[in-house]
Tab-separated table of C-alpha atoms in Angstrom:
chain	number	residue	atom	x	y	z
A	1	MET	CA	6.431	108.180	128.789
A	2	LEU	CA	8.390	107.631	131.993
A	3	THR	CA	10.948	104.827	131.922
A	4	LEU	CA	12.380	103.547	135.183
A	5	THR	CA	15.771	101.851	134.956
A	6	LEU	CA	17.535	100.400	137.970
A	7	ASN	CA	21.289	100.525	138.472
A	8	ARG	CA	22.136	97.165	140.003
A	9	GLU	CA	25.803	98.115	140.476
A	10	SER	CA	24.922	101.094	142.667
A	11	ARG	CA	25.189	100.923	146.457
A	12	THR	CA	21.741	102.534	146.658
A	13	PRO	CA	19.136	99.834	147.478
A	14	LEU	CA	16.742	99.014	144.643
A	15	GLN	CA	13.648	99.986	146.632
A	16	LEU	CA	15.242	103.381	147.344
A	17	GLN	CA	16.012	103.868	143.635
A	18	ILE	CA	12.334	103.248	142.836
A	19	PHE	CA	11.257	105.701	145.525
A	20	GLN	CA	13.692	108.386	144.335
A	21	PHE	CA	12.573	107.979	140.710
A	22	TYR	CA	8.900	108.578	141.483
A	23	LEU	CA	9.684	111.283	144.057
A	24	GLN	CA	11.513	113.289	141.404
A	25	ALA	CA	8.883	112.632	138.751
A	26	ILE	CA	6.052	113.828	141.024
A	27	GLN	CA	7.900	116.885	142.340
A	28	GLN	CA	8.916	117.969	138.839
A	29	GLY	CA	5.378	117.589	137.507
A	30	ASP	CA	6.064	114.626	135.210
A	31	LEU	CA	3.374	112.804	137.175
A	32	LEU	CA	0.330	114.884	138.126
A	33	ARG	CA	-2.447	114.516	140.663
A	34	GLY	CA	-4.700	111.610	139.631
A	35	ASP	CA	-2.063	109.786	137.571
A	36	LYS	CA	-1.725	106.070	138.262
A	37	LEU	CA	1.440	104.151	139.141
A	38	PRO	CA	1.969	100.601	137.848
A	39	SER	CA	0.611	97.886	140.110
A	40	ILE	CA	3.005	96.134	142.417
A	41	ARG	CA	2.943	92.930	140.360
A	42	GLU	CA	3.383	94.763	137.068
A	43	GLN	CA	6.228	96.916	138.432
A	44	ALA	CA	7.975	93.883	139.892
A	45	GLN	CA	7.781	92.014	136.588
A	46	VAL	CA	9.020	94.932	134.492
A	47	LEU	CA	11.928	95.683	136.822
A	48	ASN	CA	12.656	92.001	137.578
A	49	VAL	CA	12.607	92.556	141.344
A	50	ALA	CA	10.777	90.979	144.246
A	51	LYS	CA	7.309	92.324	145.040
A	52	ILE	CA	8.451	93.332	148.552
A	53	THR	CA	10.979	95.713	146.943
A	54	VAL	CA	8.182	97.584	145.153
A	55	VAL	CA	5.963	97.478	148.260
A	56	MET	CA	8.685	99.133	150.347
A	57	ALA	CA	9.188	101.864	147.726
A	58	TYR	CA	5.454	102.583	147.441
A	59	ASP	CA	5.095	102.621	151.242
A	60	LYS	CA	7.756	105.363	151.359
A	61	LEU	CA	5.857	107.378	148.755
A	62	MET	CA	2.643	107.053	150.750
A	63	ALA	CA	4.399	108.027	153.973
A	64	ALA	CA	5.694	111.130	152.191
A	65	GLY	CA	2.123	112.080	151.201
A	66	LEU	CA	2.800	111.712	147.469
A	67	ILE	CA	0.519	108.782	146.570
A	68	LYS	CA	-2.350	106.777	148.086
A	69	SER	CA	-3.764	103.321	147.557
A	70	ARG	CA	-7.363	103.171	146.391
A	71	HIS	CA	-9.220	99.850	146.543
A	72	GLY	CA	-9.937	98.509	143.087
A	73	ILE	CA	-8.008	101.321	141.412
A	74	GLY	CA	-4.401	101.006	142.595
A	75	TYR	CA	-1.817	103.611	143.495
A	76	GLU	CA	-2.716	107.175	142.580
A	77	VAL	CA	-0.724	110.422	142.787
A	78	ILE	CA	-2.257	112.842	145.304
A	79	PHE	CA	0.541	115.420	145.421
A	80	THR	CA	-0.373	118.760	143.875
A	81	THR	CA	2.538	120.078	141.858
A	82	PRO	CA	3.310	123.724	142.672
A	83	VAL	CA	2.249	126.201	140.024
A	84	ARG	CA	5.232	127.180	137.885
A	85	ILE	CA	5.286	130.706	136.542
A	86	PRO	CA	7.321	131.018	133.374
A	87	PRO	CA	10.287	133.365	133.789
A	88	ALA	CA	9.827	136.884	132.531
A	89	HIS	CA	12.121	137.655	129.624
A	90	VAL	CA	13.732	140.982	130.477
A	91	PRO	CA	16.031	142.436	127.807
A	92	MET	CA	19.626	142.577	128.966
A	93	SER	CA	19.665	146.337	128.507
A	94	GLN	CA	16.911	146.697	131.127
A	95	GLY	CA	18.174	144.220	133.707
A	96	SER	CA	20.648	144.894	136.533
A	97	PRO	CA	23.352	142.343	137.316
A	98	PRO	CA	23.354	140.923	140.841
A	99	VAL	CA	25.944	142.151	143.292
A	100	THR	CA	29.005	139.916	143.511
A	101	PRO	CA	30.418	140.119	147.040
A	102	LYS	CA	34.152	140.321	147.479
A	103	ALA	CA	35.515	137.142	149.034
A	104	ALA	CA	37.218	137.494	152.396
A	105	GLY	CA	40.762	136.285	152.881
A	106	VAL	CA	41.197	132.913	154.569
A	107	SER	CA	43.725	131.605	157.048
A	108	THR	CA	45.989	129.318	155.037
A	109	ASP	CA	48.162	128.868	158.133
A	110	VAL	CA	45.203	127.302	159.961
A	111	TYR	CA	43.850	124.974	157.293
A	112	ALA	CA	45.042	123.605	153.976
A	113	GLU	CA	44.102	120.431	152.153
A	114	PRO	CA	45.989	117.544	153.792
A	115	GLY	CA	48.736	115.831	151.827
A	116	ARG	CA	50.853	112.758	152.337
A	117	GLU	CA	53.841	114.707	153.595
A	118	CYS	CA	54.795	115.013	157.261
A	119	TYR	CA	53.645	118.582	157.909
A	120	CYS	CA	55.068	120.658	160.766
A	121	ARG	CA	51.846	122.645	160.915
A	122	MET	CA	51.451	125.294	163.590
A	123	GLY	CA	48.684	125.010	166.150
A	124	VAL	CA	47.878	121.338	165.541
A	125	PRO	CA	47.598	119.195	168.689
A	126	ASP	CA	48.383	115.526	169.075
A	127	PRO	CA	46.020	113.385	166.946
A	128	ASN	CA	45.260	111.418	170.107
A	129	ALA	CA	44.596	114.513	172.237
A	130	PHE	CA	40.873	113.894	172.558
A	131	PRO	CA	40.135	111.724	175.645
A	132	TRP	CA	38.290	109.005	173.772
A	133	ALA	CA	38.132	106.557	176.672
A	134	SER	CA	36.437	109.144	178.887
A	135	TRP	CA	34.102	110.142	176.058
A	136	ARG	CA	32.990	106.573	175.357
A	137	LYS	CA	32.321	105.914	179.006
A	138	TRP	CA	30.378	109.151	179.415
A	139	ASN	CA	28.530	108.921	176.130
A	140	ASN	CA	27.417	105.306	176.635
A	141	ALA	CA	25.901	105.978	180.045
A	142	PRO	CA	22.120	106.634	179.762
A	143	SER	CA	21.071	110.077	180.882
A	144	VAL	CA	17.927	112.169	180.646
A	145	LEU	CA	20.153	115.261	180.732
A	146	LYS	CA	21.960	114.189	177.550
A	147	GLU	CA	18.630	113.672	175.803
A	148	GLN	CA	17.576	117.182	176.783
A	149	LEU	CA	20.892	118.619	175.608
A	150	LEU	CA	20.149	117.401	172.101
A	151	THR	CA	16.401	118.017	172.000
A	152	ARG	CA	16.106	121.412	173.733
A	153	TYR	CA	17.380	124.921	173.193
A	154	HIS	CA	19.760	126.153	175.877
A	155	SER	CA	21.344	129.488	176.701
A	156	PRO	CA	23.367	130.909	173.794
A	157	ASN	CA	25.910	131.954	176.439
A	158	GLY	CA	26.757	128.297	177.038
A	159	LEU	CA	25.928	125.760	179.719
A	160	PHE	CA	26.262	127.226	183.184
A	161	SER	CA	27.886	124.002	184.401
A	162	LEU	CA	30.830	124.501	182.021
A	163	ARG	CA	31.118	128.213	182.732
A	164	GLU	CA	31.290	127.447	186.464
A	165	GLN	CA	34.128	125.007	185.875
A	166	LEU	CA	35.929	127.543	183.677
A	167	VAL	CA	35.933	130.056	186.539
A	168	ARG	CA	37.977	127.632	188.642
A	169	TYR	CA	40.164	126.486	185.738
A	170	LEU	CA	41.107	130.018	184.700
A	171	ASN	CA	41.916	131.001	188.260
A	172	LEU	CA	44.221	128.007	188.668
A	173	SER	CA	45.887	128.076	185.258
A	174	ARG	CA	45.982	131.777	184.342
A	175	GLY	CA	45.408	133.674	187.585
A	176	ILE	CA	42.170	135.185	186.255
A	177	ASN	CA	39.317	136.030	188.623
A	178	THR	CA	35.979	136.152	186.854
A	179	ARG	CA	32.342	135.074	187.171
A	180	ALA	CA	30.421	132.457	185.214
A	181	GLU	CA	28.063	135.243	184.104
A	182	ASN	CA	30.913	136.964	182.232
A	183	ILE	CA	31.851	133.879	180.206
A	184	ILE	CA	30.357	133.130	176.788
A	185	ILE	CA	31.028	129.774	175.119
A	186	THR	CA	31.899	130.091	171.416
A	187	ASN	CA	32.632	127.855	168.459
A	188	GLY	CA	36.352	128.288	168.909
A	189	ILE	CA	38.353	131.494	169.028
A	190	GLN	CA	37.436	132.312	165.435
A	191	GLU	CA	33.785	132.838	166.321
A	192	GLY	CA	34.803	135.017	169.241
A	193	LEU	CA	36.762	137.213	166.845
A	194	SER	CA	33.804	137.316	164.480
A	195	LEU	CA	31.391	138.355	167.245
A	196	LEU	CA	33.671	141.171	168.369
A	197	SER	CA	34.203	142.331	164.776
A	198	GLN	CA	30.458	142.535	164.255
A	199	ILE	CA	29.665	144.535	167.388
A	200	PHE	CA	32.682	146.819	167.130
A	201	ILE	CA	33.682	147.293	163.489
A	202	ILE	CA	30.313	147.066	161.748
A	203	HIS	CA	28.338	148.844	164.473
A	204	HIS	CA	30.939	151.601	164.760
A	205	ALA	CA	30.850	152.232	161.016
A	206	VAL	CA	27.038	152.467	161.032
A	207	SER	CA	26.537	154.442	164.244
A	208	GLN	CA	29.561	156.750	164.086
A	209	GLN	CA	29.788	157.066	160.295
A	210	LYS	CA	33.517	156.381	160.430
A	211	LYS	CA	35.821	153.413	160.447
A	212	CYS	CA	36.655	151.519	163.613
A	213	HIS	CA	40.353	151.769	164.486
A	214	VAL	CA	42.020	148.444	165.323
A	215	VAL	CA	45.616	147.886	166.409
A	216	THR	CA	47.223	144.516	165.705
A	217	GLU	CA	50.608	142.896	166.022
A	218	SER	CA	52.896	142.643	163.004
A	219	PRO	CA	52.940	139.888	161.903
A	220	CYS	CA	49.435	138.930	163.006
A	221	TYR	CA	47.248	135.814	163.081
A	222	SER	CA	45.515	135.586	159.697
A	223	GLY	CA	42.129	134.680	161.147
A	224	ALA	CA	42.019	138.001	162.993
A	225	TRP	CA	43.672	140.144	160.319
A	226	HIS	CA	41.377	139.010	157.515
A	227	LEU	CA	38.263	139.575	159.644
A	228	PHE	CA	39.258	143.098	160.645
A	229	ASN	CA	40.296	143.936	157.097
A	230	TYR	CA	37.187	142.475	155.426
A	231	TYR	CA	34.815	144.317	157.766
A	232	GLY	CA	36.532	147.563	156.823
A	233	ALA	CA	38.446	148.472	159.968
A	234	ASN	CA	41.220	151.040	159.894
A	235	ILE	CA	44.147	148.810	160.952
A	236	THR	CA	47.428	149.930	162.496
A	237	SER	CA	50.011	147.157	162.768
A	238	ILE	CA	52.790	147.418	165.373
A	239	ALA	CA	55.899	145.283	164.903
A	240	VAL	CA	56.845	142.682	167.495
A	241	ASP	CA	60.356	141.901	168.701
A	242	ASN	CA	61.895	139.478	171.185
A	243	HIS	CA	59.746	140.993	173.960
A	244	GLY	CA	56.461	141.053	172.056
A	245	LEU	CA	54.470	144.054	170.856
A	246	GLN	CA	56.558	147.248	170.781
A	247	THR	CA	54.300	149.299	173.024
A	248	ASP	CA	56.402	152.451	172.545
A	249	ASN	CA	55.019	152.620	169.001
A	250	LEU	CA	51.330	152.430	169.923
A	251	PRO	CA	49.268	155.247	168.362
A	252	GLU	CA	48.177	158.041	170.664
A	253	TYR	CA	44.710	158.615	169.267
A	254	GLU	CA	41.238	157.132	169.650
A	255	THR	CA	41.280	153.353	169.222
A	256	GLN	CA	38.464	150.855	169.664
A	257	LEU	CA	40.264	147.481	169.656
A	258	CYS	CA	43.778	146.118	170.085
A	259	TYR	CA	44.386	142.458	169.231
A	260	VAL	CA	47.369	140.709	170.867
A	261	THR	CA	48.708	137.224	171.609
A	262	PRO	CA	50.896	138.073	174.633
A	263	ALA	CA	51.633	134.593	176.045
A	264	HIS	CA	52.988	133.129	172.783
A	265	GLN	CA	52.939	135.644	169.958
A	266	TYR	CA	51.416	134.206	166.827
A	267	PRO	CA	53.323	133.397	164.728
A	268	MET	CA	56.740	134.610	165.956
A	269	GLY	CA	56.552	132.998	169.407
A	270	SER	CA	57.843	135.855	171.597
A	271	VAL	CA	56.375	136.593	175.037
A	272	LEU	CA	55.112	140.064	175.915
A	273	SER	CA	57.250	141.314	178.809
A	274	LEU	CA	55.720	142.330	182.125
A	275	GLU	CA	56.739	145.962	181.571
A	276	ARG	CA	55.035	146.030	178.180
A	277	ARG	CA	51.913	144.360	179.552
A	278	GLN	CA	51.577	147.172	182.052
A	279	ALA	CA	52.279	149.746	179.337
A	280	LEU	CA	49.644	148.207	177.055
A	281	LEU	CA	46.981	148.304	179.765
A	282	THR	CA	47.803	151.927	180.576
A	283	TRP	CA	47.669	152.877	176.887
A	284	ALA	CA	44.286	151.162	176.439
A	285	GLN	CA	42.810	153.203	179.269
A	286	ARG	CA	44.305	156.381	177.835
A	287	VAL	CA	42.931	156.001	174.282
A	288	GLY	CA	39.644	154.263	175.169
A	289	ALA	CA	40.491	150.855	173.690
A	290	TYR	CA	39.500	147.321	174.552
A	291	ILE	CA	42.289	144.734	174.346
A	292	ILE	CA	41.498	141.337	172.833
A	293	GLU	CA	43.823	138.882	174.577
A	294	ASP	CA	44.021	135.748	172.417
A	295	ASP	CA	45.403	133.068	174.752
A	296	TYR	CA	45.185	130.358	172.116
A	297	ASP	CA	47.839	127.888	173.382
A	298	ALA	CA	49.194	129.253	176.681
A	299	VAL	CA	47.679	126.296	178.545
A	300	PHE	CA	50.933	124.558	177.572
A	301	THR	CA	53.787	126.481	179.173
A	302	TYR	CA	57.328	125.263	179.752
A	303	GLY	CA	59.954	126.431	182.213
A	304	GLU	CA	59.470	128.745	185.169
A	305	ASN	CA	58.482	132.356	185.896
A	306	HIS	CA	55.266	132.308	183.884
A	307	LEU	CA	53.852	135.790	183.456
A	308	PRO	CA	50.240	136.459	184.445
A	309	ALA	CA	47.635	136.822	181.747
A	310	LEU	CA	46.778	140.388	180.746
A	311	LYS	CA	43.278	139.737	182.055
A	312	ALA	CA	44.748	138.901	185.479
A	313	MET	CA	46.371	142.369	185.528
A	314	ASP	CA	43.271	144.184	184.255
A	315	TYR	CA	41.794	146.366	186.995
A	316	HIS	CA	39.853	148.676	184.681
A	317	ASN	CA	37.877	146.125	182.592
A	318	ARG	CA	39.778	146.801	179.380
A	319	VAL	CA	40.624	143.198	178.448
A	320	ILE	CA	38.422	140.766	176.525
A	321	TYR	CA	39.974	137.374	177.156
A	322	MET	CA	39.725	134.593	174.556
A	323	GLY	CA	40.513	130.920	175.173
A	324	THR	CA	39.995	127.650	173.340
A	325	PHE	CA	39.900	123.897	173.819
A	326	SER	CA	41.219	123.289	170.300
A	327	LYS	CA	44.675	122.472	171.679
A	328	THR	CA	43.502	120.300	174.594
A	329	LEU	CA	40.610	118.387	172.989
A	330	GLY	CA	41.112	119.109	169.305
A	331	PRO	CA	39.942	121.721	166.782
A	332	GLY	CA	37.009	119.502	165.810
A	333	ALA	CA	35.417	120.064	169.210
A	334	ARG	CA	34.833	123.721	168.180
A	335	LEU	CA	34.739	124.968	171.749
A	336	GLY	CA	36.183	128.274	172.911
A	337	TYR	CA	35.142	131.046	175.236
A	338	LEU	CA	35.162	134.777	175.851
A	339	ILE	CA	35.446	136.613	179.148
A	340	CYS	CA	33.658	139.901	178.586
A	341	PRO	CA	33.622	143.056	180.729
A	342	ASP	CA	30.172	143.810	182.113
A	343	GLU	CA	29.635	146.702	179.697
A	344	LEU	CA	30.034	144.410	176.661
A	345	LEU	CA	27.961	141.450	177.852
A	346	PRO	CA	24.548	142.439	176.416
A	347	ALA	CA	25.981	143.185	172.975
A	348	VAL	CA	28.061	140.004	172.750
A	349	GLN	CA	25.325	137.782	174.203
A	350	ASN	CA	22.713	139.041	171.760
A	351	MET	CA	25.037	138.763	168.765
A	352	LYS	CA	25.916	135.205	169.765
A	353	ALA	CA	22.199	134.385	169.916
A	354	LEU	CA	21.612	135.899	166.477
A	355	ASN	CA	24.589	134.091	164.931
A	356	ASN	CA	23.895	130.511	165.983
A	357	ASN	CA	22.067	130.418	169.337
A	358	GLY	CA	24.609	128.169	171.004
A	359	SER	CA	27.634	125.872	170.778
A	360	GLN	CA	27.939	122.082	171.031
A	361	TRP	CA	25.800	121.639	174.136
A	362	LEU	CA	26.507	117.912	174.473
A	363	LEU	CA	30.282	118.420	174.362
A	364	GLN	CA	29.964	121.309	176.788
A	365	GLN	CA	28.390	119.046	179.407
A	366	PHE	CA	30.963	116.320	178.801
A	367	LEU	CA	33.776	118.816	179.298
A	368	ALA	CA	32.151	120.279	182.412
A	369	GLU	CA	31.991	116.850	184.032
A	370	LEU	CA	35.528	116.044	182.868
A	371	MET	CA	36.756	119.190	184.627
A	372	GLN	CA	34.643	118.619	187.721
A	373	ASN	CA	36.036	115.082	188.124
A	374	GLN	CA	39.629	116.351	187.708
A	375	VAL	CA	40.127	114.081	184.670
A	376	PHE	CA	40.671	117.102	182.446
A	377	TYR	CA	43.545	118.368	184.599
A	378	THR	CA	45.277	114.982	184.452
A	379	HIS	CA	44.678	114.915	180.714
A	380	ILE	CA	46.356	118.262	180.002
A	381	SER	CA	49.194	117.457	182.410
A	382	LYS	CA	50.038	114.346	180.390
A	383	LEU	CA	49.789	116.290	177.138
A	384	ALA	CA	52.057	119.036	178.483
A	385	SER	CA	54.704	116.492	179.497
A	386	SER	CA	54.600	114.878	176.071
A	387	TYR	CA	54.744	118.234	174.274
A	388	ALA	CA	57.704	119.363	176.400
A	389	ALA	CA	59.708	116.328	175.277
A	390	ARG	CA	58.888	117.021	171.615
A	391	LEU	CA	59.741	120.699	171.977
A	392	ASN	CA	63.147	119.910	173.504
A	393	GLN	CA	63.928	117.400	170.777
A	394	LEU	CA	62.989	119.835	168.023
A	395	ARG	CA	64.691	122.855	169.589
A	396	ASP	CA	67.965	120.991	170.202
A	397	GLY	CA	67.938	119.592	166.688
A	398	LEU	CA	67.268	122.947	165.039
A	399	SER	CA	69.950	124.618	167.166
A	400	ALA	CA	72.501	122.082	165.940
A	401	LEU	CA	71.479	122.469	162.291
A	402	PHE	CA	71.258	126.280	162.413
A	403	PRO	CA	73.860	127.371	165.007
A	404	THR	CA	73.494	131.060	164.099
A	405	GLY	CA	69.706	130.941	163.895
A	406	LYS	CA	67.406	132.516	166.476
A	407	ILE	CA	64.743	130.232	167.932
A	408	ALA	CA	61.669	131.707	169.626
A	409	GLY	CA	58.510	130.265	171.111
A	410	ALA	CA	60.105	127.630	173.346
A	411	THR	CA	58.332	128.795	176.524
A	412	ALA	CA	54.758	127.980	175.507
A	413	GLY	CA	52.494	126.570	172.841
A	414	LEU	CA	52.886	124.037	170.070
A	415	HIS	CA	55.297	125.637	167.593
A	416	LEU	CA	58.718	127.215	167.299
A	417	SER	CA	59.929	129.965	164.987
A	418	LEU	CA	63.443	129.984	163.551
A	419	ARG	CA	64.995	133.171	162.135
A	420	VAL	CA	67.990	132.777	159.828
A	421	GLU	CA	70.119	135.302	157.973
A	422	ARG	CA	69.900	133.597	154.603
A	423	HIS	CA	68.547	134.609	151.224
A	424	PRO	CA	64.865	133.766	150.745
A	425	ASP	CA	65.695	131.796	147.579
A	426	THR	CA	68.060	129.586	149.575
A	427	ILE	CA	65.323	128.734	152.077
A	428	ALA	CA	62.830	128.211	149.247
A	429	ARG	CA	65.158	125.605	147.731
A	430	LEU	CA	65.538	124.003	151.167
A	431	GLN	CA	61.745	123.807	151.456
A	432	GLN	CA	61.495	122.167	148.048
A	433	ARG	CA	64.124	119.552	148.865
A	434	CYS	CA	62.377	118.722	152.124
A	435	LEU	CA	59.018	118.503	150.392
A	436	GLN	CA	60.440	116.042	147.869
A	437	ALA	CA	61.506	113.933	150.846
A	438	GLY	CA	58.023	114.143	152.385
A	439	ILE	CA	58.645	116.908	154.946
A	440	ARG	CA	56.819	120.239	154.923
A	441	PHE	CA	57.225	123.417	156.938
A	442	ASP	CA	56.055	127.007	156.447
A	443	THR	CA	57.884	130.305	156.249
A	444	LEU	CA	56.550	133.772	156.952
A	445	ALA	CA	56.245	134.306	153.201
A	446	ASP	CA	53.913	131.282	152.973
A	447	ILE	CA	51.416	132.649	155.491
A	448	GLU	CA	51.556	136.355	154.671
A	449	ASN	CA	48.292	138.257	155.010
A	450	GLY	CA	49.265	141.931	154.851
A	451	SER	CA	50.111	142.500	158.497
A	452	GLU	CA	53.851	141.890	158.029
A	453	THR	CA	54.739	145.306	156.588
A	454	ALA	CA	55.705	146.944	159.886
A	455	TRP	CA	57.808	143.942	160.921
A	456	ARG	CA	59.613	143.753	157.565
A	457	LYS	CA	60.649	147.397	157.813
A	458	GLU	CA	62.795	146.418	160.788
A	459	ASN	CA	63.790	142.851	159.863
A	460	SER	CA	65.230	141.126	156.813
A	461	ASP	CA	65.608	137.607	158.240
A	462	VAL	CA	63.796	134.634	156.781
A	463	VAL	CA	61.479	133.035	159.355
A	464	MET	CA	60.648	129.326	159.382
A	465	PHE	CA	57.920	127.780	161.530
A	466	PHE	CA	57.900	124.274	162.972
A	467	GLY	CA	54.808	122.958	164.697
A	468	PHE	CA	55.430	119.908	166.892
A	469	GLY	CA	52.057	119.246	168.517
A	470	GLY	CA	50.841	116.927	165.776
A	471	LEU	CA	54.154	115.045	165.451
A	472	GLN	CA	55.501	112.145	167.447
A	473	ILE	CA	59.163	111.996	168.540
A	474	GLN	CA	60.085	109.662	165.692
A	475	GLN	CA	58.509	112.047	163.191
A	476	ILE	CA	60.447	114.972	164.651
A	477	ASN	CA	63.639	112.955	164.277
A	478	ARG	CA	62.746	112.319	160.657
A	479	VAL	CA	62.131	116.062	160.108
A	480	LEU	CA	65.559	116.862	161.533
A	481	SER	CA	67.211	114.119	159.483
A	482	VAL	CA	65.669	115.344	156.230
A	483	LEU	CA	66.633	118.935	157.059
A	484	GLU	CA	70.202	117.864	157.707
A	485	GLN	CA	70.414	116.024	154.391
A	486	ALA	CA	68.827	118.934	152.511
A	487	LEU	CA	71.274	121.412	154.052
A	488	THR	CA	74.298	119.400	152.888
A	489	GLN	CA	73.182	119.423	149.265
A	490	PRO	CA	74.871	122.031	147.043
A	491	CYS	CA	72.830	125.164	146.361
């Protein structure tokens, strides 16, 4: 016999508890077609609730097509319970175990469970980076277009209005000349990497019966490295130095992809020199490779003599350019984009459609209008000014604390790297002391993914990383103060 008991301490309304009880009982077959439910008066008395509470619960059950009210009879179950076939008992010796897929590696340098400590995390923008005032004003204004954005399917390539604005933005900020038709809006850079991995690595393995060859930097962004590695690519890692990827060491044989972060090497922070950019483009044409240019945070550049993007120097359609709004709006917006050569457009477009059929259409339109009204340009200008002040404060402080250290990454982006000639155990103890004081930073050892081998063959320094985008000036001062105190403690 079914017994209904209400939990009066639960936040779930009593009428919803009644509904959920009978919903489960009917779906599981404890109540069958033709069975009667207690009358409203009887149920109310037994449960010691108001009649309206029972009425509301029964109305929900009727609306769900589970029961009906019959005059003179009461409430009757009309739902037909699905036929349940008893499981076949197959002896273990005859059964085959299911395949257990190998888990892919994840990017611990991109996301980790938040703690209470002040974390100098790389790639994190200001918590107030999203233009909330503009969003509230735009979102509160009635619009038929906004209704259609949420209730219709749109092009998987992205809204044309945003892609048109990106053409102008990229020309102004990065010197890139492209067309709206060559731009595909993605769910951040990570999806762009996933799309390219699918159409290059997986397709190459199936169609050519051999592994796709991918060249990466060493060290390399974990989100790219783990994707290429998991999909089974044959990876060649080339060490970076103070001038970026060492192009003299590029392999002289057939290569399909080369992944680089030329404007602000991730994670070391170096900038690929103009000479090496030209050498990389020439090499790509020679070996038949496409270059993936990940321009993840170059929208924030400091100083003068900014080098053009690789894509701006690409006259042979060898560069696939990747950008993101994670640093200007926030990672939660999940908006990025690809600029694809004409030859790749059909493959990337169709794979995007198969993966998810589109990206955040409402936010796309908001961003398009923000860019069209010039508000976006003012927004990033203010952010850049604020970030420049934080960078200078952090760089000057680290230089004073580590006078023999080598700081890189101060020309762009949201993090600095600091190389020191100290024993790894010494830096590990420094990390622990800082963590006890509520300050956290990463080292290269903390974010290793397998791409570091080539770099470590040439370097023995310990590398520390300090992100400043998500920290205010007072927090940076606290980081420097804790570091100073930790350094004065005996080893």
